Coordinates of C-alpha atoms in Angstrom, one line a residue:
M2 CA -40.0 59.5 -19.1
A3 CA -38.6 59.5 -22.7
L4 CA -39.9 56.5 -24.5
D5 CA -38.4 57.1 -28.0
T6 CA -37.6 54.0 -30.1
K7 CA -36.1 54.0 -33.7
E8 CA -33.7 57.0 -33.7
D9 CA -32.5 56.3 -30.2
D10 CA -31.9 52.7 -31.1
K11 CA -29.5 53.7 -33.8
K12 CA -27.7 56.2 -31.5
S13 CA -27.3 53.8 -28.6
G14 CA -25.7 51.2 -30.8
V15 CA -28.2 48.5 -29.6
A16 CA -28.0 45.4 -31.8
S17 CA -31.1 44.1 -33.5
D18 CA -30.0 40.6 -34.5
I19 CA -32.9 38.7 -32.9
Q20 CA -33.0 34.9 -33.3
D21 CA -34.0 33.4 -30.0
P22 CA -37.8 32.9 -29.8
V23 CA -37.9 34.3 -26.2
V24 CA -35.8 37.3 -27.2
E25 CA -38.0 37.8 -30.2
E26 CA -41.2 37.9 -28.1
L27 CA -39.6 40.4 -25.7
H28 CA -38.6 42.5 -28.7
K29 CA -42.2 42.6 -29.9
Q30 CA -43.4 43.4 -26.4
A31 CA -41.0 46.4 -26.3
E32 CA -42.3 47.6 -29.6
R33 CA -45.9 47.4 -28.5
L34 CA -45.1 49.4 -25.4
G35 CA -43.0 52.0 -27.3
M36 CA -39.8 51.0 -25.5
L37 CA -36.3 50.3 -26.7
Y38 CA -34.8 46.8 -26.7
L39 CA -31.4 45.9 -25.3
D40 CA -30.1 42.5 -26.6
K41 CA -26.5 42.7 -25.5
F42 CA -24.6 43.4 -22.3
P43 CA -23.9 47.1 -22.1
K44 CA -20.9 48.9 -20.6
V45 CA -22.2 49.7 -17.2
K46 CA -21.2 53.1 -15.8
K47 CA -20.7 53.1 -12.0
D48 CA -22.4 56.5 -11.5
A49 CA -25.6 55.1 -13.0
L50 CA -25.9 52.2 -10.6
G51 CA -26.8 54.5 -7.7
V52 CA -30.0 55.7 -9.4
I53 CA -31.8 52.5 -8.4
S54 CA -30.7 50.7 -5.2
E55 CA -29.6 47.1 -5.3
E56 CA -32.6 46.0 -3.3
L57 CA -35.1 47.6 -5.7
A58 CA -33.1 46.2 -8.7
K59 CA -33.3 42.6 -7.4
K60 CA -37.0 42.9 -6.4
Y61 CA -38.3 44.5 -9.6
K62 CA -35.6 43.3 -12.1
M63 CA -34.7 46.7 -13.3
A64 CA -31.4 48.6 -13.2
A65 CA -29.8 51.8 -14.5
F66 CA -26.8 51.2 -16.7
E67 CA -25.9 54.6 -18.2
K68 CA -26.2 58.2 -17.1
N69 CA -25.4 61.3 -19.2
G70 CA -26.4 64.5 -17.5
N71 CA -30.1 64.4 -16.8
S72 CA -30.6 61.4 -19.0
V73 CA -30.6 57.9 -17.5
K74 CA -30.9 54.5 -19.3
I75 CA -32.9 51.9 -17.5
C76 CA -33.3 48.2 -18.4
M77 CA -36.3 46.0 -17.3
V78 CA -37.0 42.3 -17.6
D79 CA -40.8 42.8 -17.2
P80 CA -42.0 46.0 -18.8
G81 CA -45.6 45.1 -17.8
N82 CA -44.9 45.4 -14.1
F83 CA -46.9 48.5 -13.2
E84 CA -45.5 48.7 -9.7
A85 CA -42.0 48.9 -11.1
L86 CA -43.1 51.6 -13.6
N87 CA -44.6 53.6 -10.9
I88 CA -41.4 53.5 -8.9
L89 CA -39.5 54.6 -12.0
R90 CA -41.9 57.5 -12.5
F91 CA -41.4 58.5 -8.8
I92 CA -37.6 58.4 -9.3
S93 CA -37.9 60.5 -12.5
E94 CA -40.1 63.2 -10.8
N95 CA -38.1 63.4 -7.6
S96 CA -34.6 63.3 -9.1
G97 CA -35.4 65.5 -12.1
V98 CA -34.0 63.0 -14.6
E99 CA -35.3 61.7 -17.9
L100 CA -35.5 57.9 -18.1
E101 CA -35.0 55.9 -21.3
I102 CA -36.5 52.5 -20.7
Y103 CA -35.1 49.4 -22.4
V104 CA -36.5 45.9 -22.3
T105 CA -33.9 43.2 -21.9
A106 CA -33.6 39.4 -21.4
E107 CA -33.0 37.9 -18.0
K108 CA -29.4 36.9 -18.9
F109 CA -28.3 40.4 -19.7
F110 CA -30.1 41.9 -16.7
A111 CA -28.3 39.3 -14.5
E112 CA -24.9 40.5 -15.8
I113 CA -25.8 44.1 -15.0
L114 CA -27.0 43.1 -11.5
R115 CA -23.6 41.6 -10.8
Q116 CA -22.1 45.0 -11.3
Y117 CA -23.5 46.1 -7.9
G118 CA -21.3 43.6 -6.2
A119 CA -18.3 44.7 -8.3
N120 CA -18.6 48.3 -7.4
A121 CA -15.2 48.7 -5.6
E122 CA -15.9 52.1 -4.1
K123 CA -19.1 50.9 -2.4
V124 CA -17.4 47.7 -1.2
I125 CA -14.5 49.7 0.3
A126 CA -16.9 52.0 2.1
D127 CA -18.7 49.0 3.5
A128 CA -15.4 47.5 4.7
V129 CA -14.4 50.8 6.4
K130 CA -17.8 51.0 8.1
S131 CA -17.6 47.3 9.2
L132 CA -14.1 47.6 10.6
K133 CA -15.1 50.7 12.6
E134 CA -18.4 49.3 14.0
D135 CA -17.4 45.6 14.5
R136 CA -13.8 45.7 15.5
D137 CA -11.2 47.7 17.4
F138 CA -8.8 47.7 14.4
E139 CA -5.6 49.4 15.4
G140 CA -3.1 47.9 13.1
N141 CA -3.9 44.4 14.2
V142 CA -5.2 41.5 12.0
V143 CA -8.9 40.9 11.6
D144 CA -10.3 38.2 13.8
S145 CA -9.1 35.0 12.2
K146 CA -12.1 33.0 13.5
D147 CA -14.3 35.0 11.2
L148 CA -12.0 35.2 8.2
A149 CA -10.9 31.6 8.3
K150 CA -14.3 30.4 7.3
T151 CA -14.4 29.8 3.5
E152 CA -18.0 28.5 3.7
G153 CA -20.8 29.5 6.1
E154 CA -23.9 31.6 6.5
N155 CA -22.4 35.1 6.3
I156 CA -18.7 34.9 5.3
Q157 CA -19.3 35.6 1.6
D158 CA -21.1 38.8 2.5
A159 CA -18.3 40.0 4.9
P160 CA -17.1 43.4 3.6
V161 CA -13.3 42.4 3.6
T162 CA -14.1 39.1 1.8
K163 CA -16.3 40.9 -0.7
L164 CA -13.6 43.4 -1.4
L165 CA -11.0 40.7 -2.1
S166 CA -13.5 39.0 -4.3
V167 CA -14.0 42.2 -6.3
I168 CA -10.2 42.6 -6.7
I169 CA -9.8 39.0 -7.9
K170 CA -12.8 39.2 -10.2
H171 CA -11.5 42.4 -11.8
A172 CA -8.0 40.9 -12.3
I173 CA -9.4 37.7 -13.9
E174 CA -11.8 39.7 -16.2
G175 CA -8.9 42.1 -17.1
K176 CA -6.6 39.1 -18.0
A177 CA -4.1 40.3 -15.4
S178 CA -1.0 38.1 -14.7
D179 CA -0.3 39.5 -11.2
I180 CA -2.0 41.5 -8.5
H181 CA 0.0 43.9 -6.3
I182 CA -1.4 45.0 -3.0
E183 CA 1.0 47.4 -1.4
P184 CA 1.1 50.0 1.4
V185 CA 1.8 53.5 0.2
D186 CA 1.9 56.2 3.0
K187 CA -1.5 56.1 4.6
E188 CA -3.2 53.9 2.0
Y189 CA -3.0 50.5 0.3
R190 CA -2.7 50.6 -3.5
V191 CA -3.9 47.7 -5.7
R192 CA -2.3 47.4 -9.1
F193 CA -2.7 44.8 -11.9
R194 CA 0.0 43.7 -14.3
V195 CA -1.7 43.4 -17.7
D196 CA 0.3 42.3 -20.8
G197 CA 3.5 43.0 -18.8
V198 CA 2.7 46.5 -17.7
L199 CA 1.4 47.5 -14.2
H200 CA -1.8 49.6 -14.0
S201 CA -3.3 51.1 -10.9
S202 CA -6.8 49.7 -10.1
L203 CA -8.0 51.2 -6.7
V204 CA -6.8 52.7 -3.5
A205 CA -8.2 51.6 0.0
P206 CA -7.6 53.0 3.5
K207 CA -4.7 51.4 5.3
E208 CA -6.9 49.5 7.8
V209 CA -8.9 48.0 5.0
G210 CA -5.7 47.0 3.1
R211 CA -4.3 45.3 6.2
A212 CA -7.5 43.3 6.6
V213 CA -7.3 42.2 2.9
V214 CA -3.7 41.2 3.3
S215 CA -4.7 39.1 6.4
R216 CA -7.5 37.5 4.5
I217 CA -5.1 36.5 1.7
K218 CA -2.6 35.1 4.2
I219 CA -5.3 32.9 5.8
L220 CA -6.5 31.6 2.4
S221 CA -2.8 30.8 1.6
N222 CA -2.3 29.0 4.9
L223 CA 0.4 31.6 6.0
K224 CA 1.1 32.9 9.5
I225 CA -1.0 36.0 9.8
D226 CA 1.0 37.3 12.9
E227 CA 4.4 37.0 11.0
K228 CA 5.1 40.3 9.4
R229 CA 8.8 40.5 9.7
K230 CA 9.9 38.1 7.0
P231 CA 8.6 37.1 3.6
Q232 CA 6.3 34.1 3.2
D233 CA 5.1 32.1 0.2
G234 CA 1.9 30.2 -0.3
R235 CA -0.9 29.5 -2.7
F236 CA -4.7 29.1 -2.9
K237 CA -7.3 28.1 -5.5
I238 CA -10.7 29.5 -6.5
M239 CA -13.4 28.7 -9.0
E240 CA -14.5 31.6 -11.1
D241 CA -17.2 31.1 -13.7
G242 CA -16.6 27.4 -13.8
K243 CA -12.8 27.8 -14.2
S244 CA -10.1 26.8 -11.7
V245 CA -7.6 29.6 -11.1
D246 CA -4.5 29.1 -8.9
F247 CA -3.0 32.0 -7.0
R248 CA 0.7 31.9 -6.1
V249 CA 1.1 34.3 -3.1
S250 CA 4.2 36.1 -1.9
T251 CA 4.3 38.5 1.1
F252 CA 7.1 40.9 1.6
P253 CA 7.8 43.3 4.6
V254 CA 8.2 46.9 3.5
V255 CA 8.7 50.2 5.4
D256 CA 5.0 51.0 5.5
G257 CA 3.7 47.5 6.3
E258 CA 3.4 44.3 4.3
K259 CA 3.1 43.9 0.5
V260 CA 1.4 41.0 -1.2
V261 CA 1.9 39.9 -4.8
M262 CA -0.4 37.2 -6.2
R263 CA 0.5 35.5 -9.5
L264 CA -2.6 34.2 -11.4
L265 CA -2.2 30.8 -12.9
D266 CA -5.2 29.9 -15.1
K267 CA -5.1 26.2 -15.6
N268 CA -7.4 26.6 -18.6
D269 CA -4.7 28.5 -20.5
K270 CA -1.9 25.9 -20.1
E271 CA -2.0 24.4 -23.6
V272 CA -0.2 26.7 -25.9
G273 CA 0.7 25.7 -29.4
I274 CA 3.9 26.6 -31.4
E275 CA 1.9 29.0 -33.6
S276 CA 0.4 31.0 -30.7
L277 CA 3.9 31.3 -29.1
G278 CA 5.1 33.5 -31.9
L279 CA 7.8 31.2 -33.3
I280 CA 8.5 32.0 -36.9
G281 CA 11.3 31.3 -39.4
K282 CA 14.7 30.0 -38.5
S283 CA 14.2 30.0 -34.7
R284 CA 11.1 27.8 -35.1
E285 CA 12.9 25.4 -37.4
I286 CA 15.9 25.1 -35.0
L287 CA 13.7 24.5 -31.9
E288 CA 11.2 22.1 -33.6
R289 CA 14.1 20.0 -35.0
N290 CA 16.0 19.8 -31.7
I291 CA 13.2 19.1 -29.3
M292 CA 12.8 15.8 -31.1
S293 CA 16.5 14.9 -30.3
P294 CA 16.9 11.8 -28.0
Y295 CA 19.5 13.6 -25.8
G296 CA 21.2 16.9 -25.1
I297 CA 20.3 20.2 -23.5
I298 CA 17.9 22.9 -24.7
L299 CA 18.2 26.1 -22.8
L300 CA 15.8 29.1 -22.7
T301 CA 17.1 32.4 -21.4
G302 CA 15.4 35.6 -20.5
P303 CA 14.4 37.7 -17.4
T304 CA 11.6 36.7 -15.0
G305 CA 8.2 36.9 -16.6
S306 CA 9.4 36.6 -20.2
G307 CA 7.3 33.5 -20.9
K308 CA 10.1 30.8 -20.6
S309 CA 7.9 28.4 -18.6
T310 CA 5.1 28.7 -21.1
T311 CA 7.4 27.9 -24.0
L312 CA 8.8 24.9 -22.2
Y313 CA 5.4 23.6 -21.3
S314 CA 4.4 23.8 -25.0
F315 CA 7.5 21.7 -25.9
L316 CA 6.6 19.1 -23.2
Q317 CA 3.0 18.9 -24.6
I318 CA 4.5 18.0 -28.0
L319 CA 6.6 15.3 -26.5
N320 CA 4.0 14.0 -24.1
G321 CA 3.1 10.5 -25.0
E322 CA 2.9 7.0 -23.5
D323 CA 6.3 6.1 -25.1
R324 CA 8.2 8.8 -23.1
N325 CA 8.7 9.2 -19.3
I326 CA 8.8 12.9 -18.8
V327 CA 9.8 14.2 -15.3
T328 CA 10.0 17.9 -14.3
L329 CA 11.5 19.7 -11.3
E330 CA 10.0 23.1 -10.8
D331 CA 9.8 26.0 -8.3
P332 CA 6.9 26.2 -8.2
V333 CA 4.8 23.8 -10.4
E334 CA 2.7 26.4 -12.3
Y335 CA 0.4 24.1 -14.3
S336 CA -0.4 20.4 -13.9
I337 CA -0.1 18.5 -17.2
E338 CA -1.7 15.1 -17.4
G339 CA 0.8 12.4 -18.2
I340 CA 3.8 14.2 -16.9
N341 CA 5.5 13.6 -13.6
Q342 CA 5.9 17.0 -12.0
S343 CA 7.8 17.7 -8.7
Q344 CA 8.2 20.9 -6.7
V345 CA 11.5 21.7 -5.0
K346 CA 11.4 22.7 -1.3
P347 CA 14.8 24.2 -0.3
E348 CA 13.6 24.6 3.3
I349 CA 13.7 20.8 3.8
G350 CA 16.8 20.3 1.6
Y351 CA 14.9 19.3 -1.5
T352 CA 16.8 21.5 -4.0
F353 CA 17.2 21.4 -7.8
A354 CA 20.5 19.5 -7.4
N355 CA 19.1 16.9 -5.0
G356 CA 15.9 16.5 -7.0
L357 CA 17.9 16.0 -10.2
R358 CA 19.9 13.2 -8.6
S359 CA 16.7 11.4 -7.7
I360 CA 15.1 12.0 -11.1
L361 CA 18.0 10.2 -12.8
R362 CA 17.0 7.1 -10.8
Q363 CA 13.4 7.3 -12.2
D364 CA 14.4 6.1 -15.7
P365 CA 13.4 9.4 -17.5
N366 CA 13.5 10.1 -21.2
V367 CA 12.9 13.8 -20.9
I368 CA 13.7 16.0 -17.9
M369 CA 12.7 19.6 -17.3
V370 CA 14.7 21.5 -14.7
G371 CA 12.9 24.8 -13.8
E372 CA 16.1 26.8 -13.5
I373 CA 19.9 26.4 -13.4
R374 CA 20.8 28.5 -10.4
D375 CA 24.2 27.1 -9.4
G376 CA 27.2 25.1 -10.5
E377 CA 26.0 21.9 -8.9
T378 CA 22.7 21.9 -10.8
A379 CA 24.5 22.9 -14.0
E380 CA 26.9 20.0 -13.6
L381 CA 24.1 17.5 -12.9
T382 CA 22.2 18.8 -15.9
I383 CA 25.3 18.3 -18.1
H384 CA 25.7 14.8 -16.7
A385 CA 22.0 13.9 -17.5
A386 CA 22.4 15.1 -21.1
L387 CA 25.6 13.1 -21.6
T388 CA 24.0 9.9 -20.3
G389 CA 21.2 9.9 -22.9
H390 CA 18.5 12.2 -21.6
L391 CA 16.9 15.2 -23.3
V392 CA 17.0 18.1 -20.8
F393 CA 15.1 21.4 -20.9
S394 CA 16.0 24.2 -18.6
T395 CA 16.2 28.0 -18.1
L396 CA 18.9 30.4 -17.3
H397 CA 18.8 34.1 -16.5
T398 CA 21.0 35.8 -19.0
N399 CA 20.4 38.8 -21.4
S400 CA 21.0 36.8 -24.6
S401 CA 21.3 33.3 -26.0
I402 CA 25.0 33.9 -26.6
G403 CA 25.6 35.0 -23.0
A404 CA 24.4 31.7 -21.7
I405 CA 27.5 29.8 -22.7
P406 CA 30.1 31.9 -20.9
R407 CA 27.7 32.1 -17.9
L408 CA 27.8 28.3 -17.6
V409 CA 31.6 28.3 -18.0
D410 CA 31.7 30.8 -15.1
M411 CA 29.6 28.3 -13.0
G412 CA 32.5 25.9 -13.3
I413 CA 31.4 23.7 -16.3
E414 CA 34.3 22.5 -18.4
A415 CA 34.0 23.9 -21.9
F416 CA 34.5 20.5 -23.6
L417 CA 31.6 19.0 -21.6
L418 CA 29.4 22.0 -22.5
S419 CA 30.2 21.6 -26.2
S420 CA 29.3 17.9 -26.1
S421 CA 25.9 18.3 -24.4
L422 CA 24.4 21.7 -25.5
Q423 CA 22.0 21.5 -28.5
V424 CA 20.3 24.9 -28.6
V425 CA 20.3 28.1 -26.6
A426 CA 17.3 30.3 -27.2
A427 CA 16.4 33.7 -25.8
Q428 CA 12.9 35.2 -25.6
R429 CA 11.0 38.3 -24.5
L430 CA 7.3 39.2 -24.4
V431 CA 6.0 42.2 -26.3
R432 CA 2.4 43.4 -26.3
R433 CA 0.2 42.6 -29.3
I434 CA -1.6 45.4 -31.1
C435 CA -5.4 45.4 -30.4
E436 CA -7.0 44.0 -33.6
K437 CA -10.1 46.1 -33.1
C438 CA -8.4 49.5 -33.3
K439 CA -5.2 48.7 -35.3
E440 CA -4.3 51.3 -37.9
E441 CA -1.2 52.2 -39.9
M442 CA 1.1 54.7 -38.2
H443 CA 3.7 57.2 -39.3
I444 CA 7.3 56.3 -38.8
P445 CA 10.1 59.0 -39.1
A446 CA 12.4 58.6 -42.1
A447 CA 15.5 58.2 -39.8
M448 CA 13.9 55.3 -38.0
I449 CA 12.9 53.6 -41.3
H450 CA 16.6 53.9 -42.3
N451 CA 17.6 52.2 -39.1
V452 CA 15.1 49.4 -39.6
K453 CA 16.3 48.7 -43.1
E454 CA 19.9 48.8 -41.9
E455 CA 19.1 46.2 -39.2
L456 CA 17.2 43.9 -41.6
G457 CA 19.9 44.4 -44.2
K458 CA 22.1 42.2 -42.1
M459 CA 19.7 39.2 -42.6
D460 CA 19.6 36.7 -45.3
V461 CA 16.8 37.6 -47.7
R462 CA 15.5 34.0 -47.6
E463 CA 15.0 34.3 -43.8
I464 CA 13.0 37.5 -44.3
K465 CA 10.8 35.7 -46.8
K466 CA 9.9 33.1 -44.2
Y467 CA 8.1 35.9 -42.3
K468 CA 6.2 36.7 -45.5
V469 CA 7.4 40.3 -45.3
D470 CA 7.9 42.2 -48.7
M471 CA 10.8 44.6 -48.1
G472 CA 10.3 46.2 -51.6
R473 CA 6.5 46.7 -51.5
E474 CA 5.0 49.7 -53.1
G475 CA 4.6 52.6 -50.6
G476 CA 7.5 51.4 -48.5
L477 CA 7.5 49.6 -45.1
K478 CA 4.3 49.8 -43.2
F479 CA 4.0 49.8 -39.4
Y480 CA 1.0 49.8 -37.2
H481 CA -0.3 50.7 -33.7
G482 CA -3.6 50.6 -31.8
K483 CA -5.3 54.0 -31.5
G484 CA -7.2 52.8 -28.3
C485 CA -10.7 51.5 -27.9
D486 CA -13.0 49.9 -25.3
A487 CA -11.8 46.4 -26.1
C488 CA -8.2 47.2 -25.0
A489 CA -9.0 49.8 -22.3
E490 CA -7.7 52.6 -24.5
T491 CA -4.1 51.1 -24.4
G492 CA -3.9 50.1 -28.0
Y493 CA -2.7 46.6 -26.9
K494 CA -4.4 43.3 -26.1
G495 CA -2.5 40.2 -25.3
R496 CA 1.2 39.4 -25.8
V497 CA 3.4 37.5 -28.2
A498 CA 7.0 36.3 -27.8
I499 CA 10.0 37.3 -29.8
Y500 CA 12.9 34.9 -30.1
E501 CA 16.5 34.2 -31.1
A502 CA 17.8 30.6 -31.3
L503 CA 21.5 29.6 -31.4
E504 CA 22.1 26.1 -32.6
V505 CA 25.3 24.4 -31.4
D506 CA 26.6 22.7 -34.5
D507 CA 30.0 21.1 -35.0
E508 CA 31.8 24.4 -35.8
L509 CA 30.4 26.1 -32.7
K510 CA 31.2 23.1 -30.6
E511 CA 34.8 23.5 -31.6
I512 CA 34.8 27.3 -30.8
I513 CA 33.3 26.6 -27.4
S514 CA 36.0 24.0 -26.6
D515 CA 39.0 25.9 -28.1
K516 CA 38.0 29.4 -26.9
E517 CA 36.6 28.3 -23.4
G518 CA 33.2 29.8 -24.2
N519 CA 34.5 33.3 -25.1
E520 CA 31.5 35.5 -25.8
T521 CA 33.1 37.6 -28.5
H522 CA 34.1 34.5 -30.6
I523 CA 30.6 33.0 -30.2
E524 CA 28.9 36.2 -31.2
E525 CA 31.1 36.5 -34.3
Y526 CA 30.1 33.0 -35.3
A527 CA 26.4 33.5 -34.6
L528 CA 26.3 36.5 -36.9
K529 CA 28.3 34.8 -39.6
S530 CA 26.0 31.8 -39.5
G531 CA 22.9 34.0 -40.0
M532 CA 21.3 33.8 -36.6
V533 CA 18.1 35.9 -36.5
T534 CA 18.5 38.1 -33.5
I535 CA 15.7 38.8 -31.0
R536 CA 15.6 42.4 -32.2
Q537 CA 15.4 41.4 -35.9
D538 CA 12.6 39.0 -35.0
G539 CA 10.8 41.8 -33.2
I540 CA 11.1 44.2 -36.1
L541 CA 9.7 41.7 -38.5
K542 CA 6.8 41.0 -36.2
A543 CA 6.2 44.8 -36.1
L544 CA 6.1 44.8 -39.9
L545 CA 3.5 41.9 -39.8
G546 CA 1.3 44.2 -37.6
M547 CA 1.7 41.9 -34.5
T548 CA 3.4 44.5 -32.3
T549 CA 4.8 48.0 -32.4
L550 CA 8.4 49.3 -32.8
S551 CA 8.2 51.0 -29.4
E552 CA 7.4 47.6 -27.8
V553 CA 10.4 46.0 -29.5
E554 CA 12.6 48.8 -28.3
R555 CA 11.2 48.5 -24.8
V556 CA 12.2 44.9 -24.3
T557 CA 15.4 44.8 -26.4
K558 CA 16.8 48.2 -25.2
G559 CA 17.7 49.0 -28.8
S560 CA 18.0 52.5 -30.4
L561 CA 15.2 52.4 -32.9
S562 CA 14.0 55.8 -31.8
V563 CA 17.2 57.5 -33.1
G564 CA 15.9 60.1 -35.5
G565 CA 12.5 60.4 -34.0
D566 CA 10.0 58.8 -31.6
T567 CA 7.2 56.6 -32.7
D568 CA 3.6 57.7 -32.3
D569 CA 2.4 54.8 -30.2
D570 CA 4.0 55.5 -26.8
K571 CA 0.9 54.8 -24.7
G572 CA 2.9 53.1 -22.0

């Protein structure tokens, strides 16, 4: 066994910032025995875990965490345990591997030990074995009497339950917003949506996938024998002391049944204006208008563009004892203390329109309507705003300008719209550049020209609000992430919103009334009044190093790549 210390310590990147008395004593003990010291949680490689079985790891508090060829790194909590050292010597001689032994604290070893349970390949193999041995599984659901138990002597160790636990754990640790479990030919594929982009996680045999889907349906209180039509449900779990809600949707497809689970982390519900990404004119318009006593503030954008998060942050600002805030949502994503939140249930006739009628009898100051889906809801929203209420809502349109003709198409009279509408904002989410691997990148000259042309349409004073120097020495600088462990080699970590906000002032009210919400006339006015478009906001945030030009192009469908592609197309 190799028991080198100083040089290997540098090579392995092991930290030596020792402050805790217990840790310091362990460090001294390691030095006396000629062993290395591990004082941080390492990146555990799956192929290394098999060197020492889970049973031996638990019994002797030792585990392998890295394997490179014939060299294996082992960590131990008790380096003085001669029985454990004899076992390691036996493993080394019989397997023909060189062992590097590290001494580590109990807390770091516990984290490594947890990786045994998170080894998806092993869990899938156990699930296949269990289904073959314990059940005649021929496309039918797993015995609900076994799976329905959420507590009990053996349920947490059941292979299917354990596999679902691994999937959920990986999704939470990876900051995924959605989990997709879907049949593909003879397998079930698991994908996570991280920062708006889907990534494959693992593939399981079809019978295991069906069992996992059945388990999810039981947890969500759905009918497990109903596979012909979609179902919706939800369940809640505690993970590392945090409560995480899962919104579940099942959907029948050709090869079976697909499940999508939306993760709703209640601990992330409080989002400030700063972290939303609101800068400059858009921020000024929205901050000013959310303090209005009445009127409508609309947010537009596709599903998953962060509209609800933005609205929740506005409600948090207004939340106080002097205001009665009532929301009507589908579904209620986060519970906010001090706000009356209600979930619509169309199956029993409790729709947005019916709910809004009831809300108006609840003496509200502020109303949030989750989405304007039809003319009746739009009409009631207008009525609420005209009778002295501040109303927040969302609408599915491609731009802020497009929301006005869309409402007119729903049957709203243009003069009523001009009297009630305060602001229409649009937003998209772009991925943030990973701060740990961010670096300057080369941008083709033709693209730089296009960027300058786009920003040349803006008022110089608006650009200054972003603290971007257009005339700086060396020209415009753009950045990307080259990829590292922190961002799983994607170059991105987290997301930020890009916005445009159109304020309905007196002149625009007149245009809406006279031109019946004509989109061309509204667009002409918006550009003349100096509205910062969503694309311009995105480019300026790319110049600030928050995101990349390719991300701005991806969500705005612009033509920034004319003249050459950017270097950061990592997907």
